[in-house]
CSV table of C-alpha atoms in Angstrom, one decimal:
chain,number,residue,atom,x,y,z
A,147,GLY,CA,15.8,-9.3,1.6
A,148,GLU,CA,12.6,-8.8,-0.2
A,149,ASP,CA,12.6,-6.0,-2.8
A,150,VAL,CA,10.3,-4.7,-5.5
A,151,GLU,CA,11.6,-2.3,-8.2
A,152,GLN,CA,9.7,-0.3,-10.7
A,153,SER,CA,10.4,2.8,-12.7
A,154,LEU,CA,9.3,6.1,-11.1
A,155,PHE,CA,7.6,7.8,-14.1
A,156,LEU,CA,5.7,7.0,-17.3
A,157,SER,CA,4.2,9.4,-19.7
A,158,VAL,CA,1.6,8.2,-22.2
A,159,ARG,CA,-0.7,9.8,-24.7
A,160,GLU,CA,-4.4,9.6,-24.1
A,161,GLY,CA,-5.8,6.6,-26.0
A,162,ASP,CA,-2.5,4.7,-26.2
A,163,SER,CA,-1.7,1.7,-24.1
A,164,SER,CA,0.4,2.1,-20.9
A,165,VAL,CA,2.8,-0.5,-19.8
A,166,ILE,CA,4.2,-0.4,-16.3
A,167,ASN,CA,6.9,-2.8,-15.4
A,168,CYS,CA,8.1,-4.2,-12.1
A,169,THR,CA,10.7,-6.7,-10.9
A,170,TYR,CA,10.8,-8.5,-7.6
A,171,THR,CA,13.3,-10.6,-5.8
A,172,ASP,CA,11.3,-12.9,-3.4
A,173,SER,CA,11.0,-16.2,-5.2
A,174,SER,CA,8.5,-17.4,-2.6
A,175,SER,CA,6.0,-14.7,-3.5
A,176,THR,CA,2.6,-16.2,-3.8
A,177,TYR,CA,0.6,-13.2,-5.0
A,178,LEU,CA,1.6,-10.1,-7.0
A,179,TYR,CA,-0.5,-7.0,-6.9
A,180,TRP,CA,-1.1,-3.8,-8.6
A,181,TYR,CA,-2.5,-0.9,-6.6
A,182,LYS,CA,-3.5,2.6,-7.7
A,183,GLN,CA,-3.1,5.7,-5.6
A,184,GLU,CA,-4.7,8.9,-6.6
A,185,PRO,CA,-3.5,12.2,-5.1
A,186,GLY,CA,-4.1,12.5,-1.3
A,187,ALA,CA,-5.9,9.2,-1.3
A,188,GLY,CA,-5.3,5.7,0.0
A,189,LEU,CA,-4.5,2.7,-2.2
A,190,GLN,CA,-7.0,0.9,-4.3
A,191,LEU,CA,-6.4,-2.7,-5.4
A,192,LEU,CA,-6.6,-2.8,-9.2
A,193,THR,CA,-5.8,-6.4,-9.7
A,194,TYR,CA,-3.6,-9.3,-8.6
A,195,ILE,CA,-2.2,-12.5,-10.0
A,196,PHE,CA,-1.3,-15.8,-8.4
A,197,SER,CA,2.3,-16.8,-8.9
A,198,ASN,CA,1.3,-19.9,-10.8
A,199,MET,CA,-0.4,-17.8,-13.5
A,200,ASP,CA,1.2,-16.2,-16.6
A,201,MET,CA,-1.5,-13.7,-17.5
A,202,LYS,CA,-4.7,-12.2,-16.1
A,203,GLN,CA,-7.0,-9.9,-18.0
A,204,ASP,CA,-9.7,-7.7,-16.4
A,205,GLN,CA,-11.4,-5.3,-18.8
A,206,ARG,CA,-8.7,-2.7,-19.8
A,207,LEU,CA,-6.1,-4.2,-17.5
A,208,THR,CA,-3.7,-7.0,-18.5
A,209,VAL,CA,-1.2,-8.4,-16.1
A,210,LEU,CA,1.7,-10.5,-17.3
A,211,LEU,CA,3.9,-12.5,-15.0
A,212,ASN,CA,7.3,-14.0,-15.9
A,213,LYS,CA,8.1,-16.0,-12.8
A,214,LYS,CA,11.4,-17.1,-14.1
A,215,ASP,CA,12.6,-13.5,-14.5
A,216,LYS,CA,10.6,-12.3,-11.6
A,217,HIS,CA,9.0,-9.7,-13.9
A,218,LEU,CA,5.5,-8.3,-13.6
A,219,SER,CA,3.8,-5.9,-15.9
A,220,LEU,CA,0.5,-4.0,-16.0
A,221,ARG,CA,-0.9,-2.9,-19.3
A,222,ILE,CA,-3.7,-0.4,-19.4
A,223,ALA,CA,-5.4,-0.3,-22.8
A,224,ASP,CA,-6.9,2.9,-24.1
A,225,THR,CA,-5.4,5.1,-21.4
A,226,GLN,CA,-7.7,7.8,-20.1
A,227,THR,CA,-7.1,11.0,-18.1
A,228,GLY,CA,-8.7,9.2,-15.1
A,229,ASP,CA,-5.9,6.7,-15.2
A,230,SER,CA,-3.5,9.4,-14.1
A,231,ALA,CA,-2.2,8.2,-10.7
A,232,ILE,CA,0.7,6.4,-9.0
A,233,TYR,CA,0.7,2.6,-9.6
A,234,PHE,CA,2.3,0.4,-7.0
A,235,CYS,CA,3.6,-3.1,-7.7
A,236,ALA,CA,3.5,-5.3,-4.6
A,237,GLU,CA,4.2,-8.9,-3.6
A,238,GLY,CA,3.1,-11.0,-0.8
A,239,GLU,CA,3.1,-14.6,0.5
A,240,ASN,CA,-0.3,-14.3,2.1
A,241,ARG,CA,0.9,-16.3,5.1
A,242,ASP,CA,0.9,-13.2,7.3
A,243,ASP,CA,-0.8,-10.7,5.1
A,244,LYS,CA,2.4,-8.7,4.7
A,245,ILE,CA,2.7,-6.9,1.4
A,246,ILE,CA,6.0,-5.4,0.1
A,247,PHE,CA,5.5,-2.5,-2.2
A,248,GLY,CA,7.6,-0.9,-4.9
A,249,LYS,CA,8.2,2.8,-5.0
A,250,GLY,CA,5.4,3.4,-7.4
A,251,THR,CA,5.2,4.6,-11.0
A,252,ARG,CA,3.6,7.9,-11.6
A,253,LEU,CA,1.6,7.7,-14.8
A,254,HIS,CA,1.1,11.0,-16.6
A,255,ILE,CA,-1.4,11.3,-19.4
A,256,LEU,CA,-0.6,13.6,-22.4
A,257,PRO,CA,-3.5,15.1,-24.3
B,3,GLY,CA,-18.0,-1.8,-0.3
B,4,ALA,CA,-15.8,-2.1,2.7
B,5,VAL,CA,-14.3,1.1,3.9
B,6,VAL,CA,-11.3,2.0,6.1
B,7,SER,CA,-11.5,5.4,7.7
B,8,GLN,CA,-8.3,7.1,8.7
B,9,HIS,CA,-8.2,10.3,10.8
B,10,PRO,CA,-7.0,12.9,10.7
B,11,SER,CA,-6.2,13.4,7.0
B,12,TRP,CA,-3.4,15.8,7.9
B,13,VAL,CA,-1.9,17.2,11.0
B,14,ILE,CA,0.7,19.9,11.8
B,15,CYS,CA,2.3,19.8,15.2
B,16,LYS,CA,5.2,21.3,17.1
B,17,SER,CA,8.3,19.3,17.7
B,18,GLY,CA,8.1,17.3,20.9
B,19,THR,CA,4.4,16.8,20.9
B,20,SER,CA,2.6,13.5,20.4
B,21,VAL,CA,0.2,12.8,17.6
B,22,LYS,CA,-2.5,10.0,17.4
B,23,ILE,CA,-3.8,8.6,14.2
B,24,GLU,CA,-6.9,6.5,14.1
B,25,CYS,CA,-7.7,3.7,11.6
B,26,ARG,CA,-11.2,2.3,11.7
B,27,SER,CA,-12.8,-0.5,9.7
B,28,LEU,CA,-16.3,0.8,9.1
B,29,ASP,CA,-18.3,-2.2,8.1
B,30,PHE,CA,-16.2,-5.2,8.9
B,31,GLN,CA,-14.1,-6.5,11.7
B,32,ALA,CA,-10.4,-6.5,11.4
B,33,THR,CA,-8.3,-8.6,13.7
B,34,THR,CA,-5.3,-7.4,11.9
B,35,MET,CA,-4.4,-4.0,10.7
B,36,PHE,CA,-1.2,-2.7,9.1
B,37,TRP,CA,0.6,0.6,9.4
B,38,TYR,CA,2.7,2.0,6.6
B,39,ARG,CA,4.9,5.0,6.2
B,40,GLN,CA,5.4,6.7,2.8
B,41,PHE,CA,8.1,9.2,2.0
B,42,PRO,CA,7.7,11.3,-1.2
B,43,LYS,CA,8.6,9.3,-4.2
B,44,GLN,CA,9.2,6.3,-2.1
B,45,SER,CA,7.4,3.0,-1.5
B,46,LEU,CA,5.1,2.3,1.3
B,47,MET,CA,7.2,0.9,4.1
B,48,LEU,CA,5.5,-1.5,6.5
B,49,MET,CA,6.0,-0.3,10.0
B,50,ALA,CA,4.1,-2.7,12.1
B,51,THR,CA,1.3,-5.3,12.1
B,52,SER,CA,-1.4,-4.4,14.6
B,53,ASN,CA,-3.1,-7.4,16.2
B,54,GLU,CA,-6.4,-7.0,18.1
B,55,GLY,CA,-6.0,-7.7,21.8
B,56,SER,CA,-2.3,-8.3,21.7
B,57,LYS,CA,1.0,-6.5,21.1
B,58,ALA,CA,1.8,-5.1,17.7
B,59,THR,CA,4.6,-6.7,15.6
B,60,TYR,CA,7.1,-4.2,14.5
B,61,GLU,CA,9.3,-4.4,11.5
B,62,GLN,CA,13.1,-4.2,11.9
B,63,GLY,CA,14.3,-0.7,12.5
B,64,VAL,CA,11.0,0.7,13.7
B,65,GLU,CA,11.1,2.1,17.2
B,66,LYS,CA,8.4,0.6,19.3
B,67,ASP,CA,8.5,3.3,21.9
B,68,LYS,CA,8.4,6.0,19.2
B,69,PHE,CA,5.4,4.6,17.3
B,70,LEU,CA,2.9,3.2,19.8
B,71,ILE,CA,0.2,1.0,18.4
B,72,ASN,CA,-3.0,0.1,20.1
B,73,HIS,CA,-5.6,-2.3,18.7
B,74,ALA,CA,-8.1,-2.4,21.4
B,75,SER,CA,-11.1,-3.4,19.4
B,76,LEU,CA,-11.9,-5.3,16.2
B,77,THR,CA,-12.6,-2.0,14.3
B,78,LEU,CA,-10.0,0.4,15.6
B,79,SER,CA,-6.3,0.6,15.6
B,80,THR,CA,-4.3,3.7,16.7
B,81,LEU,CA,-0.8,4.8,15.9
B,82,THR,CA,0.7,7.4,18.3
B,83,VAL,CA,3.8,9.2,17.2
B,84,THR,CA,5.4,10.1,20.5
B,85,SER,CA,7.6,13.2,20.9
B,86,ALA,CA,7.4,13.9,17.2
B,87,HIS,CA,10.3,15.5,15.4
B,88,PRO,CA,10.7,16.9,11.9
B,89,GLU,CA,12.2,13.7,10.6
B,90,ASP,CA,8.9,12.0,11.6
B,91,SER,CA,7.1,14.1,9.0
B,92,SER,CA,5.7,11.6,6.5
B,93,PHE,CA,2.5,10.2,5.0
B,94,TYR,CA,1.1,7.4,7.2
B,95,ILE,CA,-1.3,4.9,5.8
B,96,CYS,CA,-3.2,2.1,7.5
B,97,SER,CA,-4.8,-1.0,6.0
B,98,ALA,CA,-7.1,-3.6,7.3
B,99,ARG,CA,-8.1,-7.0,6.0
B,100,ASP,CA,-11.7,-8.3,5.9
B,101,HIS,CA,-11.3,-12.0,6.6
B,102,THR,CA,-14.8,-12.9,5.6
B,103,GLY,CA,-14.1,-12.9,1.9
B,104,PRO,CA,-11.4,-14.1,-0.6
B,105,ALA,CA,-8.1,-13.2,1.0
B,106,ASN,CA,-6.6,-11.4,-1.8
B,107,GLU,CA,-9.4,-9.0,-2.5
B,108,LYS,CA,-10.2,-7.9,1.0
B,109,LEU,CA,-7.3,-5.7,2.0
B,110,PHE,CA,-8.5,-2.1,2.3
B,111,PHE,CA,-6.5,1.0,2.8
B,112,GLY,CA,-7.2,4.2,4.6
B,113,SER,CA,-6.8,7.5,2.8
B,114,GLY,CA,-3.7,8.3,4.7
B,115,THR,CA,-2.5,11.0,7.2
B,116,GLN,CA,0.0,13.6,6.2
B,117,LEU,CA,2.0,14.5,9.3
B,118,SER,CA,4.1,17.6,9.3
B,119,VAL,CA,6.3,18.3,12.4
B,120,LEU,CA,7.5,21.9,12.7
């Protein structure tokens, strides 16, 4: 079945770059997403990438996709304390709006 | 921007009672809404797809009679946890898609409901 895997925890110093990795199994995934969840809040879409793209950059965010290895990463440049949150990798086919989420990576910022 | 309002934010109830959670799209119409369940340190698990004016589509393993979904209008879907038990304690999140814009930028999530069953 469909599965999305990501590490549960990442600790990064303020000002450094954060790289959150994700792997997925569904080869028919059309879109891959990164969502951010702050404590007690819903999910906020950060960015997404089409499966036919290798990279997408949006200000401090860079998404890299290796479709062959089914590997997705999110790089946050110049990590700030406000970036502290749980980041969910997700995939979807868009046919029926279903999105499959990973377990989320908790990003902790060190001073 | 578009907002999805979810109420209540948290609820504590006694075992055996029923709890209703509301999900509203505030400034757009949502023919489809989704209900997720999230356990601590776990991913969001899709429970069901709520379709306006028709029956919800449940994911495998989700009890239809346990988790009643009603989507009576284009802006409101409700999830009722019937005869709640402690194992139903979880964080429930809804989402709704605004179909008027680019598909992949128009899925909005509610802020979630923390359910604790004593």
